[in-house]
């Protein structure tokens, strides 16, 4: 969420390799980058805005423009073929296919920051609906065969479909997750999380109580209470909390530098790679 370079996850992956040590070579790491779909348009708006001399708080304003522009863009008219929602799901699928090509049955651990938690949750939820034979209103899982034919120029194997649908997913770690913002207007009975993809599945959600964009998930519904383990942390070692009397993006962007978060992801990977 916000202005994001293609290398956004490199530091996280380097820190995890350092924690994993000798078994790091057993772990295939990939990052999903769908920001290009949104960001060029956001830069256009930003550049035009900067020509005005009466616009203040440039850094915070830029974070809001890029961050909330992402959220609005991904949800707006998502049922339209070729929507941003569909294109983002396509990037998730392509990245998963690159991992499947290395080891088709490998257990998958997803790590999703901020808006990425909502994007990934929607992707898995759609995939599970499609697998159950229920209609999907938007995205690639509305017709996964048609998507593969158009995007890849071929059909998917049964193994690929299972893998793309998170069928081997054993873990999910969300940080600074803002799913509550997207479901808050719904009645509790309609706030339904993904189903556990495998018997090994574990979902840990890290949030900083000082981060207004990072939320606990258990309060959402009984389904979330049963599925998710919320863990409150002080992201960034408390540096951001000094600035939070007027909220600052530092609180939201520090999770992947936090030792507690890195240790938890590494422990999950260790358990699966052993």
Coordinates of C-alpha atoms in Angstrom, one line a residue, residues 79-197:
X79 CA -16.3 -7.1 -12.0
X80 CA -15.3 -5.6 -15.4
X81 CA -13.1 -7.8 -17.5
X82 CA -9.5 -6.6 -17.4
X83 CA -10.1 -4.7 -14.1
X84 CA -7.3 -3.8 -11.8
X85 CA -8.7 -6.5 -9.4
X86 CA -8.3 -9.1 -12.2
X87 CA -4.9 -7.9 -13.3
X88 CA -3.6 -8.0 -9.7
X89 CA -4.9 -11.6 -9.3
X90 CA -3.2 -12.5 -12.5
X91 CA 0.2 -11.3 -11.1
X92 CA -0.4 -13.5 -8.0
X93 CA -1.1 -16.5 -10.3
X94 CA 1.9 -16.0 -12.5
X95 CA 4.2 -15.8 -9.5
X96 CA 2.8 -18.9 -8.0
X97 CA 3.3 -20.7 -11.3
X98 CA 6.9 -19.8 -11.3
X99 CA 7.2 -21.6 -7.9
X100 CA 5.1 -24.5 -9.0
X101 CA 7.6 -25.1 -11.9
X102 CA 10.3 -25.7 -9.3
X103 CA 8.5 -28.0 -6.9
X104 CA 4.8 -28.7 -7.7
X105 CA 3.8 -30.0 -4.2
X106 CA 5.7 -27.6 -2.0
X107 CA 3.9 -26.1 1.0
X108 CA 3.3 -22.4 0.5
X109 CA 3.6 -19.6 3.1
X110 CA 2.2 -16.3 2.1
X111 CA 3.4 -13.0 3.7
X112 CA 1.1 -10.0 3.0
X113 CA 1.6 -6.5 4.1
X114 CA -1.1 -3.9 4.5
X115 CA -3.6 -3.9 1.5
X116 CA -1.8 -7.0 0.3
X117 CA -3.7 -8.9 3.0
X118 CA -7.1 -7.9 1.5
X119 CA -5.9 -8.6 -2.0
X120 CA -4.6 -12.1 -1.1
X121 CA -7.6 -13.0 1.0
X122 CA -9.9 -12.1 -1.9
X123 CA -7.8 -14.1 -4.3
X124 CA -7.9 -17.2 -2.1
X125 CA -11.6 -16.7 -1.2
X126 CA -12.4 -16.5 -4.9
X127 CA -10.4 -19.6 -5.7
X128 CA -12.1 -21.6 -3.0
X129 CA -15.6 -20.5 -4.3
X130 CA -14.6 -21.6 -7.8
X131 CA -13.3 -24.9 -6.5
X132 CA -16.7 -25.5 -4.7
X133 CA -18.6 -24.8 -8.0
X134 CA -20.0 -21.5 -6.7
X135 CA -20.1 -18.4 -9.0
X136 CA -17.3 -15.9 -8.7
X137 CA -18.2 -12.3 -9.7
X138 CA -14.8 -10.9 -10.5
X139 CA -11.1 -11.7 -11.1
X140 CA -9.4 -14.6 -12.7
X141 CA -11.3 -17.2 -10.8
X142 CA -14.6 -16.2 -12.5
X143 CA -13.2 -18.4 -15.3
X144 CA -9.7 -19.7 -14.6
X145 CA -9.5 -21.6 -17.8
X146 CA -10.3 -18.6 -19.9
X147 CA -7.8 -16.5 -18.0
X148 CA -5.1 -19.1 -18.6
X149 CA -5.9 -19.4 -22.3
X150 CA -5.7 -15.6 -22.7
X151 CA -2.8 -14.8 -20.3
X152 CA -0.6 -17.9 -20.8
X153 CA -1.7 -19.2 -24.2
X154 CA -2.3 -22.6 -22.8
X155 CA -4.4 -24.7 -20.4
X156 CA -3.5 -25.3 -16.8
X157 CA -2.8 -28.8 -15.5
X158 CA -4.8 -30.1 -12.5
X159 CA -1.7 -29.7 -10.4
X160 CA -1.2 -26.1 -11.4
X161 CA -4.9 -25.3 -10.7
X162 CA -4.6 -26.8 -7.2
X163 CA -1.4 -24.9 -6.5
X164 CA -2.8 -21.6 -7.8
X165 CA -5.9 -22.0 -5.6
X166 CA -3.6 -22.1 -2.5
X167 CA -4.2 -25.9 -2.3
X168 CA -0.8 -26.5 -0.6
X169 CA -0.9 -23.3 1.5
X170 CA 0.4 -24.1 5.0
X171 CA 0.7 -20.6 6.4
X172 CA -0.2 -17.0 6.1
X173 CA 1.4 -14.0 7.9
X174 CA -0.3 -10.7 7.6
X175 CA 1.3 -7.4 8.8
X176 CA -0.5 -4.1 9.1
X177 CA -3.6 -5.7 7.7
X178 CA -6.6 -3.6 6.9
X179 CA -9.2 -6.2 6.0
X180 CA -11.6 -4.6 8.6
X181 CA -11.8 -1.5 6.5
X182 CA -13.2 -3.5 3.6
X183 CA -15.7 -5.5 5.6
X184 CA -16.8 -3.1 8.3
X185 CA -20.0 -2.2 6.5
X186 CA -21.3 -5.8 6.4
X187 CA -23.2 -7.7 9.0
X188 CA -21.2 -10.1 11.1
X189 CA -22.9 -13.1 9.5
X190 CA -21.6 -12.0 6.1
X191 CA -18.0 -11.5 7.3
X192 CA -16.6 -14.9 6.3
X193 CA -12.8 -15.6 6.1
X194 CA -11.1 -18.0 3.8
X195 CA -11.3 -21.7 4.7
X196 CA -8.1 -23.3 5.9
X197 CA -6.5 -24.6 2.7

